[in-house]
Coordinates of C-alpha atoms in Angstrom, one line a residue:
X1 CA -37.7 -16.3 1.1
X2 CA -36.2 -14.0 3.6
X3 CA -34.5 -10.9 2.2
X4 CA -31.3 -9.9 3.9
X5 CA -30.2 -6.3 3.8
X6 CA -26.6 -5.4 4.2
X7 CA -25.9 -3.4 7.4
X8 CA -22.5 -2.0 8.2
X9 CA -21.8 -0.2 11.4
X10 CA -18.7 1.0 13.2
X11 CA -19.4 0.6 16.9
X12 CA -16.2 2.3 18.1
X13 CA -15.0 5.7 17.1
X14 CA -11.4 5.7 15.9
X15 CA -9.3 8.8 16.7
X16 CA -5.7 8.9 15.6
X17 CA -3.4 11.0 17.7
X18 CA -0.3 12.7 16.3
X19 CA 3.0 10.9 16.6
X20 CA 5.3 11.7 19.4
X21 CA 8.7 13.1 18.6
X22 CA 9.9 16.1 16.7
X23 CA 7.6 18.0 14.4
X24 CA 8.7 19.1 10.9
X25 CA 11.0 22.1 10.9
X26 CA 12.3 21.5 14.4
X27 CA 15.9 20.5 15.1
X28 CA 16.5 17.2 16.7
X29 CA 19.6 15.8 18.4
X30 CA 19.7 12.8 16.0
X31 CA 20.0 15.0 12.9
X32 CA 19.0 18.0 10.9
X33 CA 15.4 18.9 10.2
X34 CA 13.3 17.1 7.7
X35 CA 9.7 15.9 7.0
X36 CA 7.7 14.7 10.0
X37 CA 7.2 11.0 10.5
X38 CA 5.0 9.6 7.7
X39 CA 4.3 6.8 5.3
X40 CA 3.0 6.6 1.7
X41 CA 4.6 9.9 0.7
X42 CA 5.2 10.7 -3.0
X43 CA 8.9 11.3 -3.9
X44 CA 10.4 12.1 -7.3
X45 CA 13.6 13.6 -8.8
X46 CA 13.1 17.0 -10.5
X47 CA 15.9 17.0 -13.1
X48 CA 15.2 20.6 -14.2
X49 CA 16.1 21.9 -10.7
X50 CA 18.3 19.1 -9.6
X51 CA 16.3 18.3 -6.4
X52 CA 14.1 15.6 -5.0
X53 CA 10.5 16.6 -4.4
X54 CA 8.4 15.1 -1.6
X55 CA 4.7 15.6 -1.2
X56 CA 2.2 14.5 1.5
X57 CA 1.9 11.1 3.0
X58 CA 0.0 9.8 6.0
X59 CA 0.5 10.2 9.7
X60 CA -2.3 11.0 12.2
X61 CA -4.0 12.6 9.3
X62 CA -3.1 12.9 5.6
X63 CA -0.4 15.5 5.0
X64 CA -0.2 18.2 2.2
X65 CA 3.2 19.7 2.7
X66 CA 5.9 20.0 0.0
X67 CA 9.6 19.4 0.7
X68 CA 12.7 19.5 -1.5
X69 CA 16.1 17.7 -1.0
X70 CA 19.2 19.4 -2.5
X71 CA 21.5 16.4 -1.9
X72 CA 22.4 17.6 1.6
X73 CA 19.4 19.0 3.4
X74 CA 15.6 19.3 3.4
X75 CA 13.8 22.6 2.8
X76 CA 10.0 23.0 3.3
X77 CA 8.5 24.9 0.4
X78 CA 5.6 27.4 0.7
X79 CA 3.7 27.1 -2.6
X80 CA 0.8 29.4 -3.4
X81 CA -1.3 26.4 -4.4
X82 CA -1.1 22.8 -3.4
X83 CA -3.0 19.5 -3.9
X84 CA -5.3 18.5 -1.0
X85 CA -3.6 16.5 1.7
X86 CA -3.2 12.9 0.6
X87 CA -1.1 9.8 0.7
X88 CA -0.2 7.1 -1.9
X89 CA -0.2 9.5 -4.8
X90 CA 1.8 8.8 -8.0
X91 CA 4.5 11.3 -8.9
X92 CA 7.2 11.5 -11.5
X93 CA 9.3 14.0 -13.5
X94 CA 8.2 14.7 -17.1
X95 CA 11.3 15.5 -19.2
X96 CA 9.1 16.8 -22.0
X97 CA 7.6 19.6 -20.0
X98 CA 10.3 19.9 -17.4
X99 CA 7.7 19.6 -14.6
X100 CA 6.9 17.1 -11.9
X101 CA 3.5 15.5 -12.4
X102 CA 1.3 14.2 -9.5
X103 CA -1.8 12.1 -9.9
X104 CA -4.4 10.8 -7.5
X105 CA -3.8 9.3 -4.2
X106 CA -6.0 8.8 -1.1
X107 CA -7.5 12.0 0.1
X108 CA -10.2 12.5 2.7
X109 CA -10.9 8.8 2.9
X110 CA -11.6 8.4 -0.9
X111 CA -9.5 8.0 -4.0
X112 CA -8.5 11.2 -5.8
X113 CA -8.4 11.6 -9.6
X114 CA -6.8 15.1 -10.0
X115 CA -3.6 15.9 -11.9
X116 CA -1.1 18.5 -10.7
X117 CA 2.3 19.8 -11.8
X118 CA 5.2 21.3 -9.8
X119 CA 7.4 23.9 -11.4
X120 CA 9.9 24.4 -8.5
X121 CA 7.8 27.2 -6.9
X122 CA 4.2 26.2 -6.8
X123 CA 1.6 23.6 -7.8
X124 CA -0.8 24.0 -10.7
X125 CA -3.9 21.8 -11.2
X126 CA -4.4 20.6 -14.8
X127 CA -7.8 19.6 -16.2
X128 CA -7.2 16.8 -18.8
X129 CA -10.2 15.7 -20.9
X130 CA -9.7 12.1 -19.7
X131 CA -8.5 10.8 -16.4
X132 CA -7.8 7.4 -14.8
X133 CA -10.3 6.1 -12.2
X134 CA -9.8 6.7 -8.5
X135 CA -7.6 4.2 -6.8
X136 CA -7.8 3.5 -3.1
X137 CA -4.5 1.5 -3.2
X138 CA -1.2 2.8 -4.4
X139 CA -0.6 4.1 -7.9
X140 CA 2.8 4.3 -9.6
X141 CA 4.3 6.6 -12.3
X142 CA 7.5 6.8 -14.2
X143 CA 8.9 8.1 -17.5
X144 CA 9.0 5.5 -20.2
X145 CA 12.1 6.0 -22.5
X146 CA 10.5 3.9 -25.2
X147 CA 7.3 5.9 -25.7
X148 CA 8.8 9.1 -24.3
X149 CA 5.7 9.6 -22.1
X150 CA 4.9 9.1 -18.4
X151 CA 3.3 5.8 -17.6
X152 CA 0.9 5.3 -14.8
X153 CA 0.1 1.9 -13.2
X154 CA -3.0 1.8 -11.0
X155 CA -4.0 -0.4 -8.1
X156 CA -7.5 -1.7 -7.1
X157 CA -10.1 0.8 -6.2
X158 CA -11.7 1.3 -2.8
X159 CA -14.5 -1.3 -3.4
X160 CA -11.9 -3.9 -4.1
X161 CA -12.8 -4.1 -7.8
X162 CA -9.6 -4.8 -9.8
X163 CA -8.4 -1.7 -11.6
X164 CA -4.9 -2.7 -12.5
X165 CA -4.6 -0.5 -15.6
X166 CA -1.8 1.1 -17.5
X167 CA -2.2 4.8 -18.6
X168 CA -0.1 7.2 -20.5
X169 CA 0.3 10.9 -19.9
X170 CA 0.7 12.8 -23.2
X171 CA 1.3 16.2 -21.6
X172 CA -2.3 17.2 -22.1
X173 CA -4.5 14.2 -21.1
X174 CA -4.5 10.6 -20.0
X175 CA -4.9 7.7 -22.4
X176 CA -5.6 4.1 -21.4
X177 CA -3.2 1.8 -23.2
X178 CA -3.7 -1.5 -21.3
X179 CA -6.8 -2.3 -19.4
X180 CA -5.0 -5.0 -17.3
X181 CA -2.1 -4.7 -14.9
X182 CA 0.7 -7.3 -14.8
X183 CA -1.2 -9.3 -12.2
X184 CA -4.9 -9.4 -11.7
X185 CA -6.9 -10.2 -8.7
X186 CA -9.2 -13.2 -8.4
X187 CA -9.4 -17.0 -8.1
X188 CA -6.5 -19.0 -9.5
X189 CA -2.8 -19.2 -9.3
X190 CA 0.3 -18.8 -11.4
X191 CA 0.3 -20.8 -14.7
X192 CA 3.5 -20.5 -16.7
X193 CA 2.0 -22.3 -19.7
X194 CA -1.6 -21.0 -20.1
X195 CA -3.8 -22.5 -22.8
X196 CA -4.1 -20.8 -26.2
X197 CA -6.5 -17.9 -26.1
X198 CA -6.2 -17.3 -22.4
X199 CA -4.8 -14.1 -21.1
X200 CA -1.3 -15.2 -19.9
X201 CA -1.3 -12.8 -16.9
X202 CA -1.4 -14.8 -13.7
X203 CA -4.2 -13.9 -11.3
X204 CA -3.9 -13.7 -7.6
X205 CA -6.1 -15.9 -5.5
X206 CA -6.0 -15.1 -1.8
X207 CA -6.7 -12.6 0.9
X208 CA -4.5 -9.8 -0.3
X209 CA -3.8 -7.9 -3.5
X210 CA -0.2 -8.1 -4.9
X211 CA 2.3 -5.6 -3.4
X212 CA 3.7 -3.7 -6.3
X213 CA 6.8 -1.6 -7.0
X214 CA 7.4 0.2 -10.3
X215 CA 10.4 1.9 -11.8
X216 CA 13.1 2.0 -14.5
X217 CA 15.5 -0.8 -15.2
X218 CA 18.6 1.1 -16.4
X219 CA 20.2 -2.1 -17.8
X220 CA 17.4 -2.8 -20.2
X221 CA 16.3 0.9 -20.4
X222 CA 12.7 -0.2 -19.9
X223 CA 10.1 0.1 -17.2
X224 CA 9.7 -2.8 -14.8
X225 CA 7.1 -3.8 -12.2
X226 CA 7.9 -6.1 -9.3
X227 CA 5.0 -7.7 -7.5
X228 CA 5.3 -9.5 -4.2
X229 CA 2.4 -11.9 -4.4
X230 CA 0.5 -12.0 -1.1
X231 CA -1.5 -15.0 0.1
X232 CA -3.2 -16.0 3.3
X233 CA -0.6 -18.8 3.3
X234 CA 3.0 -18.9 2.0
X235 CA 3.2 -18.3 -1.8
X236 CA 4.7 -20.8 -4.2
X237 CA 6.4 -17.9 -6.0
X238 CA 7.0 -14.9 -3.8
X239 CA 8.0 -12.3 -6.4
X240 CA 7.2 -11.8 -10.1
X241 CA 9.2 -9.4 -12.2
X242 CA 7.6 -7.8 -15.3
X243 CA 8.9 -5.6 -18.2
X244 CA 7.0 -3.0 -20.2
X245 CA 7.9 -2.8 -23.8
X246 CA 5.9 0.4 -24.5
X247 CA 2.8 -1.6 -25.4
X248 CA 2.3 -4.5 -23.0
X249 CA 3.6 -6.2 -19.9
X250 CA 5.7 -9.4 -20.2
X251 CA 7.0 -11.6 -17.3
X252 CA 10.8 -12.0 -17.1
X253 CA 12.3 -15.4 -16.5
X254 CA 14.5 -14.9 -13.5
X255 CA 16.8 -17.0 -11.3
X256 CA 16.4 -15.5 -7.9
X257 CA 16.6 -16.5 -4.2
X258 CA 13.3 -17.0 -2.5
X259 CA 11.9 -13.8 -1.1
X260 CA 10.3 -13.9 2.3
X261 CA 6.7 -14.8 2.2
X262 CA 4.4 -11.8 2.4
X263 CA 1.3 -12.1 4.5
X264 CA 0.6 -8.5 5.4
X265 CA -0.6 -5.2 4.0
X266 CA 2.4 -3.2 5.1
X267 CA 5.0 -4.9 2.8
X268 CA 4.5 -2.5 -0.1
X269 CA 7.9 -2.3 -1.7
X270 CA 9.6 0.7 -3.3
X271 CA 11.9 0.7 -6.3
X272 CA 14.7 3.0 -7.5
X273 CA 17.8 2.8 -9.8
X274 CA 21.0 2.2 -8.0
X275 CA 23.9 4.7 -8.0
X276 CA 26.0 2.4 -10.2
X277 CA 23.5 2.9 -13.1
X278 CA 23.6 -0.8 -13.7
X279 CA 21.1 -2.2 -11.2
X280 CA 17.8 -1.5 -9.4
X281 CA 17.1 -1.5 -5.7
X282 CA 14.0 -2.8 -3.9
X283 CA 13.2 -2.0 -0.3
X284 CA 10.3 -3.3 1.7
X285 CA 9.3 -4.4 5.2
X286 CA 11.6 -7.4 5.0
X287 CA 14.9 -5.8 3.8
X288 CA 16.5 -4.8 0.5
X289 CA 17.3 -6.6 -2.8
X290 CA 19.3 -5.6 -5.9
X291 CA 18.4 -6.4 -9.5
X292 CA 21.2 -6.8 -12.1
X293 CA 19.0 -7.2 -15.1
X294 CA 18.5 -11.0 -14.7
X295 CA 18.2 -11.9 -11.1
X296 CA 17.5 -10.5 -7.6
X297 CA 20.0 -10.8 -4.8
X298 CA 19.8 -9.7 -1.1
X299 CA 21.8 -6.6 -0.2
X300 CA 22.9 -4.9 3.0
X301 CA 20.3 -2.8 4.7
X302 CA 21.2 -0.7 7.7
X303 CA 18.1 1.4 8.3
X304 CA 15.4 -0.1 10.6
X305 CA 13.1 -2.3 8.5
X306 CA 10.0 -0.5 7.1
X307 CA 7.2 -0.6 4.6
X308 CA 5.4 2.1 2.6
X309 CA 8.5 4.3 2.6
X310 CA 9.4 6.9 -0.1
X311 CA 12.4 5.9 -2.2
X312 CA 14.1 7.6 -5.2
X313 CA 17.4 8.2 -6.9
X314 CA 19.0 11.7 -6.7
X315 CA 20.9 11.9 -10.0
X316 CA 22.7 15.2 -9.0
X317 CA 23.9 13.9 -5.6
X318 CA 24.5 10.4 -6.9
X319 CA 22.7 8.6 -4.1
X320 CA 19.4 6.9 -3.4
X321 CA 17.1 8.5 -0.8
X322 CA 14.9 6.6 1.6
X323 CA 12.3 8.6 3.6
X324 CA 9.9 7.6 6.4
X325 CA 7.7 4.5 6.3
X326 CA 5.9 2.2 8.7
X327 CA 8.0 0.5 11.3
X328 CA 8.3 -3.3 11.2
X329 CA 9.6 -3.8 14.8
X330 CA 7.4 -1.2 16.5
X331 CA 3.9 -1.9 15.0
X332 CA 2.1 1.3 14.1
X333 CA 5.1 3.5 14.5
X334 CA 6.1 5.9 11.7
X335 CA 9.6 6.9 10.8
X336 CA 10.6 10.5 10.1
X337 CA 14.2 9.7 9.2
X338 CA 16.1 10.2 5.9
X339 CA 18.7 7.7 4.7
X340 CA 21.1 7.7 1.7
X341 CA 22.6 4.8 -0.2
X342 CA 25.8 5.7 -2.0
X343 CA 26.4 2.2 -3.4
X344 CA 28.8 1.3 -0.6
X345 CA 26.9 2.1 2.6
X346 CA 23.6 3.4 4.2
X347 CA 23.9 6.7 6.1
X348 CA 21.3 8.5 8.1
X349 CA 21.2 12.0 6.6
X350 CA 18.3 13.8 8.4
X351 CA 15.3 13.3 10.6
X352 CA 14.7 12.0 14.2
X353 CA 16.0 8.7 15.4
X354 CA 13.8 5.8 14.3
X355 CA 12.5 4.8 17.8
X356 CA 11.6 8.4 18.7
X357 CA 9.7 8.8 15.5
X358 CA 8.0 5.4 16.0
X359 CA 6.4 6.1 19.4
X360 CA 2.6 6.4 19.6
X361 CA 0.3 6.6 22.6
X362 CA -0.7 3.1 23.5
X363 CA -4.3 4.3 24.1
X364 CA -4.9 5.2 20.4
X365 CA -4.6 3.1 17.2
X366 CA -1.6 4.0 15.1
X367 CA -2.0 5.3 11.5
X368 CA -1.3 3.1 8.5
X369 CA -3.7 0.3 9.5
X370 CA -6.1 -1.4 7.2
X371 CA -9.5 0.2 6.6
X372 CA -12.8 -1.1 8.0
X373 CA -13.8 -2.0 4.4
X374 CA -10.6 -3.9 3.9
X375 CA -11.0 -5.7 7.2
X376 CA -14.5 -6.8 6.2
X377 CA -13.2 -8.1 2.9
X378 CA -10.5 -10.2 4.6
X379 CA -13.0 -11.4 7.2
X380 CA -15.5 -12.5 4.4
X381 CA -12.7 -14.6 2.8
X382 CA -11.7 -16.2 6.1
X383 CA -15.3 -16.9 7.2
X384 CA -16.1 -18.5 3.9
X385 CA -13.4 -21.1 4.5
X386 CA -14.6 -21.9 8.0
X387 CA -17.0 -24.7 8.7
X388 CA -20.4 -23.4 9.8
X389 CA -23.5 -21.9 8.3
X390 CA -23.5 -19.9 5.1
X391 CA -22.5 -16.2 5.7
X392 CA -25.1 -13.5 5.1
X393 CA -24.2 -9.9 4.4
X394 CA -25.2 -8.6 7.9
X395 CA -22.0 -7.4 9.4
X396 CA -20.7 -5.5 12.4
X397 CA -17.1 -4.3 12.7
X398 CA -15.2 -2.8 15.7
X399 CA -11.7 -1.7 16.1
X400 CA -10.2 -2.2 19.6
X401 CA -7.0 -2.9 21.5
X402 CA -6.0 -6.5 21.3
X403 CA -7.4 -8.3 24.4
X404 CA -10.8 -6.5 24.3
X405 CA -12.2 -9.4 22.5
X406 CA -10.5 -11.9 24.7
X407 CA -8.2 -13.6 22.2
X408 CA -4.9 -11.8 22.8
X409 CA -3.3 -10.6 26.0
X410 CA -4.6 -7.1 27.0
X411 CA -1.0 -6.0 27.3
X412 CA -0.1 -6.8 23.7
X413 CA 0.9 -3.8 21.7
X414 CA -1.5 -4.7 18.9
X415 CA -4.8 -3.3 17.7
X416 CA -7.3 -5.5 15.9
X417 CA -10.5 -5.5 13.9
X418 CA -13.3 -7.7 15.2
X419 CA -15.8 -8.5 12.4
X420 CA -18.9 -10.4 13.1
X421 CA -21.2 -11.9 10.6
X422 CA -24.8 -12.8 11.5
X423 CA -27.2 -15.0 9.5
X424 CA -30.8 -15.7 10.0
X425 CA -31.9 -19.1 8.8
X426 CA -35.4 -20.4 8.4
X427 CA -35.3 -24.2 8.4
X428 CA -38.3 -26.0 6.7
X429 CA -39.0 -29.7 6.8
X430 CA -37.9 -30.5 10.3
X431 CA -40.2 -32.3 12.8
X432 CA -43.7 -33.8 12.2
X433 CA -45.8 -32.7 9.2
X434 CA -47.3 -29.3 9.8
X435 CA -44.6 -28.3 12.3
X436 CA -43.8 -24.6 12.1
X437 CA -40.5 -23.6 10.4
X438 CA -37.6 -23.2 12.8
X439 CA -35.8 -19.9 13.0
X440 CA -32.1 -20.0 14.0
X441 CA -29.5 -17.3 14.3
X442 CA -25.9 -18.1 13.7
X443 CA -22.8 -15.8 14.0
X444 CA -19.1 -16.0 13.4
X445 CA -16.4 -13.5 14.4
X446 CA -13.1 -13.0 12.6
X447 CA -10.3 -11.1 14.4
X448 CA -7.8 -9.3 12.2
X449 CA -4.5 -7.6 13.0
X450 CA -5.1 -3.9 12.4
X451 CA -1.7 -3.2 10.8
X452 CA -0.8 -6.4 8.9
X453 CA -4.2 -7.6 7.9
X454 CA -3.4 -11.1 9.3
X455 CA -6.3 -13.2 10.4
X456 CA -5.7 -13.9 14.1
X457 CA -8.6 -16.1 15.0
X458 CA -12.0 -17.2 13.8
X459 CA -14.7 -18.0 16.4
X460 CA -18.2 -19.5 16.4
X461 CA -20.3 -18.0 17.8
X462 CA -19.3 -14.3 17.8
X463 CA -18.8 -12.8 21.3
X464 CA -21.6 -10.7 22.6
X465 CA -19.3 -7.6 22.5
X466 CA -19.5 -7.8 18.7
X467 CA -23.2 -8.1 18.7
X468 CA -23.2 -11.8 17.7
X469 CA -25.7 -14.4 18.9
X470 CA -25.0 -18.1 19.2
X471 CA -27.4 -20.4 17.5

């Protein structure tokens, strides 16, 4: 029996260039200074000092700067110590200690597991005896009024293994209190009436992990998680709302309008209490919605559509703050603007104009796209559902401007992953007795949008530019 050895190569070097437009700390005609364009920044309200704190995020590279918002303007801080540059970190204010706590994130291409606190002047690293595992996706943190502790909800790790876990910060260490998140990942769908003895949490079957938002429901005074279920095709139920009672997650029965189907990796929503103190706001790539404790309803949204933004409520100023994110209408562009929601209207408060912040050189791939590992995982799923020979783990992946592989117009403002699978088959039993075994080589190519993760095309055999051979 032939032994196949996994081989993963990146045939094209990917270099991300800095965004065009104003840099942090430079005045711009569209508004006052503010953080440079970015996505996946951490943002939390520091109640002790009455300011919002923003850390890091992703642009051409991961960022490690610290900014504070006093309700009117941004100020860049100069701490003596800081966490390493990173994006997608979890951050929240701890009323018990009066400090802002930051955990994990994506740093240097891998998941971080360190814990830091912000005292208004500098960062200090803590060394708890136990810590959650590294997460390559987003993690979420918020103060739980029931347990009076910070609660951390993790996302899957870099290898794609589900790590949807719920942890508690005691002020000195991390404690695992639920080894499953609200929605797991794996084959299956949503079952509202599971058999006895079966974990009632629905599992997600499809190409993508659920897109999660996490925050406090001021109506119920409990933590809530909102998960936009992502499938390769349109989901039956586009959103699931969960409630944390201090011990476990339970789904809420809601009567809500259908959310737009989510097919991409950029729709990561963000959640924050509304200024009225009686509702919750959700913002993602497709718009904004308001939760009144029983149902979701669409709400006005003036800023340009975006995903992976930073969003939090400023209790002192009495408004919600939306910062940065990945542009929906200009693929790959990053926003560096700041918007406030007062309960009546959205107003741009700082930062460059959206289109200026969203411009990137067409000769380089934009930041915020899916990783090579993620592209291969999506391609595996797509190839497994395509008629053809069984796929073997011999893979090549390349990132190039759409059109390079011949399936999209070369002028399209899109970058794509081309992933080829190659399988060697030894066929026995064909031809007259004693005939030698036939050796055949098959290949398949899967083309994936670099930003959204959408499968664009599947082709047998793979084009030669990807190293595939027809058989």
